[in-house]
mmCIF file of C-alpha atoms in Angstrom:
data_model
loop_
_atom_site.group_PDB
_atom_site.id
_atom_site.type_symbol
_atom_site.label_atom_id
_atom_site.label_comp_id
_atom_site.label_asym_id
_atom_site.label_seq_id
_atom_site.Cartn_x
_atom_site.Cartn_y
_atom_site.Cartn_z
ATOM 1 C CA MET I 242 7.649 -1.835 31.756
ATOM 2 C CA ASN I 243 10.803 -1.661 30.804
ATOM 3 C CA ASP I 244 10.738 -5.672 30.044
ATOM 4 C CA LYS I 245 7.817 -5.548 28.095
ATOM 5 C CA LYS I 246 9.410 -2.544 25.703
ATOM 6 C CA ALA I 247 12.657 -4.302 25.739
ATOM 7 C CA ALA I 248 10.201 -7.380 24.305
ATOM 8 C CA ALA I 249 8.278 -5.700 21.952
ATOM 9 C CA TYR I 250 11.073 -3.970 20.488
ATOM 10 C CA ARG I 251 13.211 -7.605 20.048
ATOM 11 C CA LEU I 252 9.747 -9.017 18.399
ATOM 12 C CA GLY I 253 10.011 -6.074 15.604
ATOM 13 C CA LEU I 254 13.307 -6.900 15.167
ATOM 14 C CA ILE I 255 12.926 -10.673 15.171
ATOM 15 C CA THR I 256 10.138 -10.718 12.718
ATOM 16 C CA LEU I 257 12.256 -8.458 10.379
ATOM 17 C CA ILE I 258 14.486 -11.102 10.152
ATOM 18 C CA ILE I 259 12.228 -13.984 9.546
ATOM 19 C CA LEU I 260 10.384 -12.111 6.987
ATOM 20 C CA ALA I 261 13.797 -11.174 5.042
ATOM 21 C CA VAL I 262 15.265 -14.599 5.267
ATOM 22 C CA LEU I 263 11.600 -15.953 3.708
ATOM 23 C CA THR I 264 12.464 -13.303 1.265
ATOM 24 C CA ALA I 265 15.692 -14.550 0.352
ATOM 25 C CA VAL I 266 14.522 -18.311 0.390
ATOM 26 C CA GLU I 267 11.540 -16.912 -1.892
ATOM 27 C CA PHE I 268 14.014 -15.890 -4.071
ATOM 28 C CA GLY I 269 16.262 -19.277 -4.431
ATOM 29 C CA VAL I 270 13.112 -20.891 -4.805
ATOM 30 C CA ALA I 271 11.849 -18.642 -7.469
ATOM 31 C CA ILE I 272 15.517 -19.457 -8.831
ATOM 32 C CA TYR I 273 16.222 -23.101 -8.501
ATOM 33 C CA LEU I 274 13.097 -24.718 -7.930
ATOM 34 C CA GLU I 275 10.618 -22.620 -10.109
ATOM 35 C CA SER I 276 7.679 -24.025 -7.707
ATOM 36 C CA LEU I 277 4.913 -21.968 -7.845
ATOM 37 C CA VAL I 278 3.021 -23.502 -5.069
ATOM 38 C CA LEU I 279 6.323 -23.414 -2.606
ATOM 39 C CA LEU I 280 6.140 -19.349 -3.481
ATOM 40 C CA PHE I 281 2.922 -18.876 -2.982
ATOM 41 C CA ILE I 282 2.944 -20.985 0.524
ATOM 42 C CA ILE I 283 6.003 -18.772 1.419
ATOM 43 C CA ALA I 284 4.075 -15.267 0.590
ATOM 44 C CA LEU I 285 1.831 -17.280 3.159
ATOM 45 C CA VAL I 286 3.368 -17.469 6.103
ATOM 46 C CA LYS I 287 5.256 -14.402 5.377
ATOM 47 C CA ALA I 288 1.641 -12.358 5.454
ATOM 48 C CA ALA I 289 1.378 -14.531 8.873
ATOM 49 C CA VAL I 290 3.690 -13.316 10.458
ATOM 50 C CA ILE I 291 2.920 -9.296 9.306
ATOM 51 C CA ILE I 292 -0.665 -9.938 10.371
ATOM 52 C CA GLN I 293 0.284 -11.520 13.705
ATOM 53 C CA ASN I 294 3.401 -9.568 14.905
ATOM 54 C CA PHE I 295 2.803 -6.427 13.337
ATOM 55 C CA MET I 296 -0.643 -5.187 12.685
ATOM 56 C CA HIS I 297 -1.521 -7.240 15.937
ATOM 57 C CA ILE I 298 -5.250 -9.074 14.553
ATOM 58 C CA ALA I 299 -4.967 -10.779 18.338
ATOM 59 C CA ARG I 300 -6.088 -6.848 20.123
ATOM 60 C CA LEU I 301 -9.304 -7.402 17.977
ATOM 61 C CA TRP I 302 -10.793 -9.714 20.689
ATOM 62 C CA GLN I 303 -8.709 -8.365 23.638
ATOM 63 C CA GLU I 304 -10.567 -6.205 26.488
ATOM 64 C CA GLU I 305 -7.587 -3.368 26.581
ATOM 65 C CA SER I 306 -7.116 -0.209 25.718
ATOM 66 C CA HIS I 307 -4.192 2.162 24.906
ATOM 67 C CA MET Y 101 -35.990 22.856 9.839
ATOM 68 C CA SER Y 102 -35.286 24.972 13.692
ATOM 69 C CA THR Y 103 -36.792 22.410 15.173
ATOM 70 C CA ILE Y 104 -34.264 19.726 14.386
ATOM 71 C CA THR Y 105 -31.391 21.604 14.872
ATOM 72 C CA ALA Y 106 -32.605 22.176 18.489
ATOM 73 C CA LYS Y 107 -33.489 18.254 19.084
ATOM 74 C CA THR Y 108 -30.242 17.419 17.475
ATOM 75 C CA SER Y 109 -28.127 19.783 20.016
ATOM 76 C CA HIS Y 110 -30.169 18.833 22.477
ATOM 77 C CA ASP Y 111 -29.494 15.316 22.375
ATOM 78 C CA ASP Y 112 -25.810 15.527 21.909
ATOM 79 C CA VAL Y 113 -25.830 17.710 25.159
ATOM 80 C CA HIS Y 114 -27.000 14.390 26.766
ATOM 81 C CA ALA Y 115 -25.470 11.633 24.924
ATOM 82 C CA PRO Y 116 -24.390 9.142 27.318
ATOM 83 C CA GLU Y 117 -20.384 9.686 26.687
ATOM 84 C CA ILE Y 118 -19.221 6.230 25.657
ATOM 85 C CA PRO Y 119 -16.050 4.952 26.774
ATOM 86 C CA TYR Y 120 -12.439 5.042 25.170
ATOM 87 C CA ALA Y 121 -12.287 0.950 25.326
ATOM 88 C CA THR Y 122 -15.583 0.584 23.614
ATOM 89 C CA GLN Y 123 -14.444 3.708 21.331
ATOM 90 C CA LEU Y 124 -10.884 1.603 20.822
ATOM 91 C CA ARG Y 125 -12.495 -1.566 20.281
ATOM 92 C CA SER Y 126 -15.243 -0.562 17.528
ATOM 93 C CA ASN Y 127 -12.557 1.533 15.701
ATOM 94 C CA ARG Y 128 -10.560 -1.929 14.790
ATOM 95 C CA LEU Y 129 -13.053 -3.451 13.966
ATOM 96 C CA GLY Y 130 -14.036 -1.271 11.278
ATOM 97 C CA LEU Y 131 -10.605 -0.826 9.943
ATOM 98 C CA TRP Y 132 -10.194 -4.793 9.706
ATOM 99 C CA LEU Y 133 -13.572 -5.109 8.191
ATOM 100 C CA PHE Y 134 -11.910 -1.781 5.701
ATOM 101 C CA LEU Y 135 -9.371 -3.946 4.851
ATOM 102 C CA PHE Y 136 -11.299 -6.858 4.412
ATOM 103 C CA SER Y 137 -13.410 -5.040 1.713
ATOM 104 C CA GLU Y 138 -10.136 -4.170 0.306
ATOM 105 C CA LEU Y 139 -9.185 -7.403 -0.056
ATOM 106 C CA PHE Y 140 -11.285 -8.289 -3.001
ATOM 107 C CA LEU Y 141 -9.492 -5.251 -5.092
ATOM 108 C CA PHE Y 142 -6.490 -6.602 -4.558
ATOM 109 C CA GLY Y 143 -7.797 -9.816 -5.406
ATOM 110 C CA ALA Y 144 -9.323 -9.245 -8.230
ATOM 111 C CA LEU Y 145 -6.084 -8.365 -9.363
ATOM 112 C CA PHE Y 146 -3.982 -11.026 -7.887
ATOM 113 C CA THR Y 147 -6.668 -13.534 -9.659
ATOM 114 C CA THR Y 148 -6.112 -11.529 -12.740
ATOM 115 C CA ARG Y 149 -2.520 -12.740 -12.832
ATOM 116 C CA PHE Y 150 -3.067 -15.741 -13.285
ATOM 117 C CA VAL Y 151 -6.182 -15.973 -15.554
ATOM 118 C CA LEU Y 152 -4.484 -14.095 -18.216
ATOM 119 C CA TRP Y 153 -0.422 -14.813 -17.560
ATOM 120 C CA GLY Y 154 -1.038 -18.257 -16.559
ATOM 121 C CA ASN Y 155 2.208 -19.772 -16.214
ATOM 122 C CA THR Y 156 4.095 -16.725 -17.659
ATOM 123 C CA ARG Y 157 5.821 -13.271 -17.161
ATOM 124 C CA PRO Y 158 6.932 -10.127 -18.274
ATOM 125 C CA PRO Y 159 10.670 -9.946 -18.585
ATOM 126 C CA LEU Y 160 11.590 -7.524 -15.753
ATOM 127 C CA SER Y 161 14.180 -6.544 -13.642
ATOM 128 C CA GLN Y 162 14.904 -9.151 -10.841
ATOM 129 C CA GLU Y 163 17.199 -6.859 -8.976
ATOM 130 C CA ILE Y 164 14.843 -3.652 -8.543
ATOM 131 C CA GLY Y 165 11.940 -6.150 -7.751
ATOM 132 C CA LEU Y 166 13.788 -7.504 -4.822
ATOM 133 C CA LEU Y 167 15.692 -4.190 -3.721
ATOM 134 C CA ALA Y 168 11.758 -2.438 -3.536
ATOM 135 C CA THR Y 169 10.931 -5.527 -1.356
ATOM 136 C CA VAL Y 170 13.349 -5.221 1.034
ATOM 137 C CA ILE Y 171 13.164 -1.608 1.214
ATOM 138 C CA LEU Y 172 9.035 -1.684 1.996
ATOM 139 C CA LEU Y 173 9.795 -4.509 4.079
ATOM 140 C CA PHE Y 174 12.276 -1.887 6.007
ATOM 141 C CA SER Y 175 9.444 0.725 6.022
ATOM 142 C CA SER Y 176 7.228 -1.727 7.868
ATOM 143 C CA PHE Y 177 9.621 -2.499 10.420
ATOM 144 C CA PHE Y 178 10.186 1.215 11.258
ATOM 145 C CA MET Y 179 6.235 2.035 11.298
ATOM 146 C CA TYR Y 180 6.281 -0.847 13.712
ATOM 147 C CA ARG Y 181 8.781 0.386 15.785
ATOM 148 C CA SER Y 182 7.346 3.882 15.732
ATOM 149 C CA GLU Y 183 4.169 2.556 17.215
ATOM 150 C CA THR Y 184 5.676 0.936 19.851
ATOM 151 C CA ALA Y 185 7.486 4.280 20.837
ATOM 152 C CA ILE Y 186 4.440 5.745 21.199
ATOM 153 C CA ALA Y 187 3.055 3.021 23.314
ATOM 154 C CA TYR Y 188 5.670 3.031 25.932
ATOM 155 C CA GLY Y 189 5.785 6.589 25.649
ATOM 156 C CA ASP Y 190 8.812 7.296 23.857
ATOM 157 C CA GLN Y 191 7.823 10.942 21.275
ATOM 158 C CA PRO Y 192 11.482 11.478 19.888
ATOM 159 C CA LYS Y 193 11.679 7.461 18.948
ATOM 160 C CA PHE Y 194 7.698 7.442 17.521
ATOM 161 C CA LEU Y 195 9.311 10.657 15.436
ATOM 162 C CA ASN Y 196 11.897 9.380 14.202
ATOM 163 C CA ASN Y 197 11.028 6.075 12.942
ATOM 164 C CA ALA Y 198 7.389 7.830 11.574
ATOM 165 C CA LEU Y 199 9.475 9.526 9.387
ATOM 166 C CA LEU Y 200 12.242 6.833 8.231
ATOM 167 C CA ALA Y 201 8.744 4.466 7.493
ATOM 168 C CA ALA Y 202 7.594 7.769 5.079
ATOM 169 C CA LEU Y 203 11.640 7.873 3.547
ATOM 170 C CA MET Y 204 11.386 4.097 2.834
ATOM 171 C CA GLY Y 205 7.925 4.616 1.496
ATOM 172 C CA ALA Y 206 8.614 7.364 -0.635
ATOM 173 C CA ILE Y 207 12.071 5.756 -1.883
ATOM 174 C CA PHE Y 208 9.414 2.504 -3.087
ATOM 175 C CA PHE Y 209 7.157 4.642 -4.369
ATOM 176 C CA VAL Y 210 9.948 6.298 -6.494
ATOM 177 C CA MET Y 211 11.393 2.875 -7.243
ATOM 178 C CA VAL Y 212 7.878 1.617 -8.808
ATOM 179 C CA VAL Y 213 7.177 4.937 -10.830
ATOM 180 C CA VAL Y 214 10.688 6.155 -12.086
ATOM 181 C CA MET Y 215 12.831 3.382 -11.556
ATOM 182 C CA GLU Y 216 10.203 0.230 -13.056
ATOM 183 C CA TRP Y 217 7.818 2.454 -14.824
ATOM 184 C CA ASN Y 218 10.266 4.278 -16.458
ATOM 185 C CA VAL Y 219 8.262 7.864 -16.574
ATOM 186 C CA PHE Y 220 10.947 9.511 -17.966
ATOM 187 C CA ARG Y 221 11.801 7.743 -20.406
ATOM 188 C CA LEU Y 222 15.428 6.454 -19.157
ATOM 189 C CA SER Y 223 17.847 3.839 -19.210
ATOM 190 C CA GLY Y 224 21.241 3.379 -17.711
ATOM 191 C CA GLU Y 225 22.790 0.254 -15.846
ATOM 192 C CA LEU Y 226 24.424 0.237 -12.486
ATOM 193 C CA PHE Y 227 27.182 -3.346 -12.246
ATOM 194 C CA GLY Y 228 25.669 -4.713 -15.202
ATOM 195 C CA ILE Y 229 21.999 -4.146 -13.506
ATOM 196 C CA GLU Y 230 19.992 -2.053 -15.959
ATOM 197 C CA LEU Y 231 18.301 0.630 -13.497
ATOM 198 C CA PHE Y 232 15.083 1.427 -15.404
ATOM 199 C CA GLY Y 233 12.003 -1.269 -17.210
ATOM 200 C CA HIS Y 234 11.054 -1.325 -20.373
ATOM 201 C CA LEU Y 235 7.129 -2.879 -20.279
ATOM 202 C CA LYS Y 236 5.256 -0.324 -21.242
ATOM 203 C CA PRO Y 237 0.977 -0.473 -20.491
ATOM 204 C CA GLY Y 238 0.272 -1.431 -24.005
ATOM 205 C CA ASP Y 239 2.208 -4.270 -24.345
ATOM 206 C CA GLY Y 240 -0.650 -6.648 -23.849
ATOM 207 C CA VAL Y 241 -1.372 -7.989 -21.209
ATOM 208 C CA TYR Y 242 1.808 -8.157 -19.938
ATOM 209 C CA GLY Y 243 1.771 -3.956 -19.707
ATOM 210 C CA GLY Y 244 -1.606 -3.993 -18.840
ATOM 211 C CA VAL Y 245 -1.420 -6.767 -15.647
ATOM 212 C CA PHE Y 246 1.437 -5.135 -14.799
ATOM 213 C CA TYR Y 247 0.724 -1.640 -14.678
ATOM 214 C CA ALA Y 248 -2.864 -2.511 -13.270
ATOM 215 C CA MET Y 249 -1.370 -4.379 -10.023
ATOM 216 C CA THR Y 250 1.568 -1.810 -9.512
ATOM 217 C CA GLY Y 251 -0.300 1.150 -10.017
ATOM 218 C CA MET Y 252 -2.923 0.622 -7.592
ATOM 219 C CA HIS Y 253 -0.421 -0.857 -4.962
ATOM 220 C CA ALA Y 254 1.291 2.870 -5.427
ATOM 221 C CA LEU Y 255 -1.701 4.635 -4.852
ATOM 222 C CA HIS Y 256 -1.952 2.944 -1.570
ATOM 223 C CA VAL Y 257 2.217 3.766 -0.668
ATOM 224 C CA LEU Y 258 1.203 6.700 -1.418
ATOM 225 C CA SER Y 259 -1.827 7.578 0.945
ATOM 226 C CA GLY Y 260 -0.175 5.886 3.178
ATOM 227 C CA ILE Y 261 3.264 8.221 3.505
ATOM 228 C CA VAL Y 262 0.523 11.041 3.612
ATOM 229 C CA PHE Y 263 -1.094 9.088 6.078
ATOM 230 C CA ILE Y 264 2.097 8.497 8.239
ATOM 231 C CA LEU Y 265 3.472 12.371 7.130
ATOM 232 C CA ILE Y 266 -0.028 13.829 9.236
ATOM 233 C CA ILE Y 267 0.442 11.736 12.453
ATOM 234 C CA TRP Y 268 4.167 12.550 11.835
ATOM 235 C CA TRP Y 269 3.089 16.684 11.910
ATOM 236 C CA ASN Y 270 0.142 15.926 14.430
ATOM 237 C CA GLY Y 271 2.183 13.726 16.708
ATOM 238 C CA ARG Y 272 5.312 16.125 17.237
ATOM 239 C CA ARG Y 273 2.246 18.784 18.618
ATOM 240 C CA GLY Y 274 2.077 15.680 21.418
ATOM 241 C CA ALA Y 275 -1.486 15.214 20.431
ATOM 242 C CA PHE Y 276 -0.798 11.558 20.983
ATOM 243 C CA THR Y 277 -0.169 9.211 24.226
ATOM 244 C CA PRO Y 278 0.354 6.059 25.517
ATOM 245 C CA GLU Y 279 -3.419 5.604 26.730
ATOM 246 C CA ARG Y 280 -4.487 7.948 23.639
ATOM 247 C CA HIS Y 281 -2.777 7.019 20.093
ATOM 248 C CA TRP Y 282 -5.303 4.872 18.142
ATOM 249 C CA GLY Y 283 -4.184 7.551 14.956
ATOM 250 C CA VAL Y 284 -0.988 6.045 14.849
ATOM 251 C CA GLU Y 285 -2.094 2.565 15.643
ATOM 252 C CA ALA Y 286 -4.273 2.822 12.614
ATOM 253 C CA ILE Y 287 -2.345 3.855 9.975
ATOM 254 C CA ALA Y 288 0.375 1.095 11.448
ATOM 255 C CA ILE Y 289 -2.244 -1.109 10.202
ATOM 256 C CA TYR Y 290 -2.706 0.569 7.115
ATOM 257 C CA TRP Y 291 0.779 0.382 6.475
ATOM 258 C CA HIS Y 292 1.620 -2.796 7.328
ATOM 259 C CA TYR Y 293 -1.351 -3.711 4.787
ATOM 260 C CA VAL Y 294 0.366 -2.332 1.797
ATOM 261 C CA ASP Y 295 2.906 -3.974 2.890
ATOM 262 C CA VAL Y 296 0.780 -7.402 3.048
ATOM 263 C CA VAL Y 297 -0.631 -6.886 -0.482
ATOM 264 C CA TRP Y 298 3.061 -6.524 -1.842
ATOM 265 C CA VAL Y 299 3.821 -10.036 -0.332
ATOM 266 C CA PHE Y 300 1.440 -11.327 -2.889
ATOM 267 C CA PHE Y 301 2.165 -9.005 -5.830
ATOM 268 C CA TYR Y 302 6.195 -9.566 -5.626
ATOM 269 C CA PRO Y 303 6.440 -13.267 -6.973
ATOM 270 C CA ALA Y 304 3.159 -12.561 -8.853
ATOM 271 C CA LEU Y 305 4.831 -10.437 -10.714
ATOM 272 C CA TYR Y 306 8.243 -11.143 -10.860
ATOM 273 C CA LEU Y 307 9.113 -14.299 -9.626
ATOM 274 C CA MET Y 308 5.955 -16.398 -10.704
ATOM 275 C CA GLY Y 309 6.106 -18.357 -14.182
ATOM 276 C CA LYS Y 310 8.230 -18.482 -17.280
ATOM 277 C CA VAL Y 311 9.217 -15.190 -18.725
ATOM 278 C CA VAL Y 312 8.418 -14.671 -21.981
#
């Protein structure tokens, strides 16, 4: 139980770090590369990370309750 | 009329109870379908930006945009912690993190309305960074698209803050348990969805294209 709890909090922190790094990369890409395609790809990756880790989309097809 | 009422109450009494796990699955599906429908609204705004602005963008404060994005990101993080806390029965952590998420959301909202929209027509600088925007809704396609996109998003942020405060208030009265906290999960998903929308709106408004 405690391991699961710690893992859940750790996942939140890792996701935050990934998103922060990607936001910084995004900012750098806009300034130095000005690549619209790359910016769009980064946005897609960020959205996928949030949907997977924060929104728990996998719960939609899981047999479980709270 | 009275016959119908009598029949309805009769059916209610004998209606089989739906297991909570089944209810939960239906609730989740319903919420995701609602969010999918919202995708058309935000998708239309996102597309409008590219049709009308092309590879250009108005001169907006990069600092305000980046700071607002980071604040919304942290708000999402605190909402995640809040949901995790109630799932493991940690009531104080659930309440504190929900409040932090709402506070961060409120800061984001104020940054958009007071600083970027500059509704009070203020001016000022901090370390050479301009704190208040100049773009008005009537400034052609740039003003129109910018206010439509940020306005629709801000409306969702505002409703999200109200929802978070409702679950916080109900949580204080012990309305949620580790076994039953669909309300918290639903608001958390909604709040993260608002963040996902901003993930696309931020580069579209602030980063993509050449400044006119």
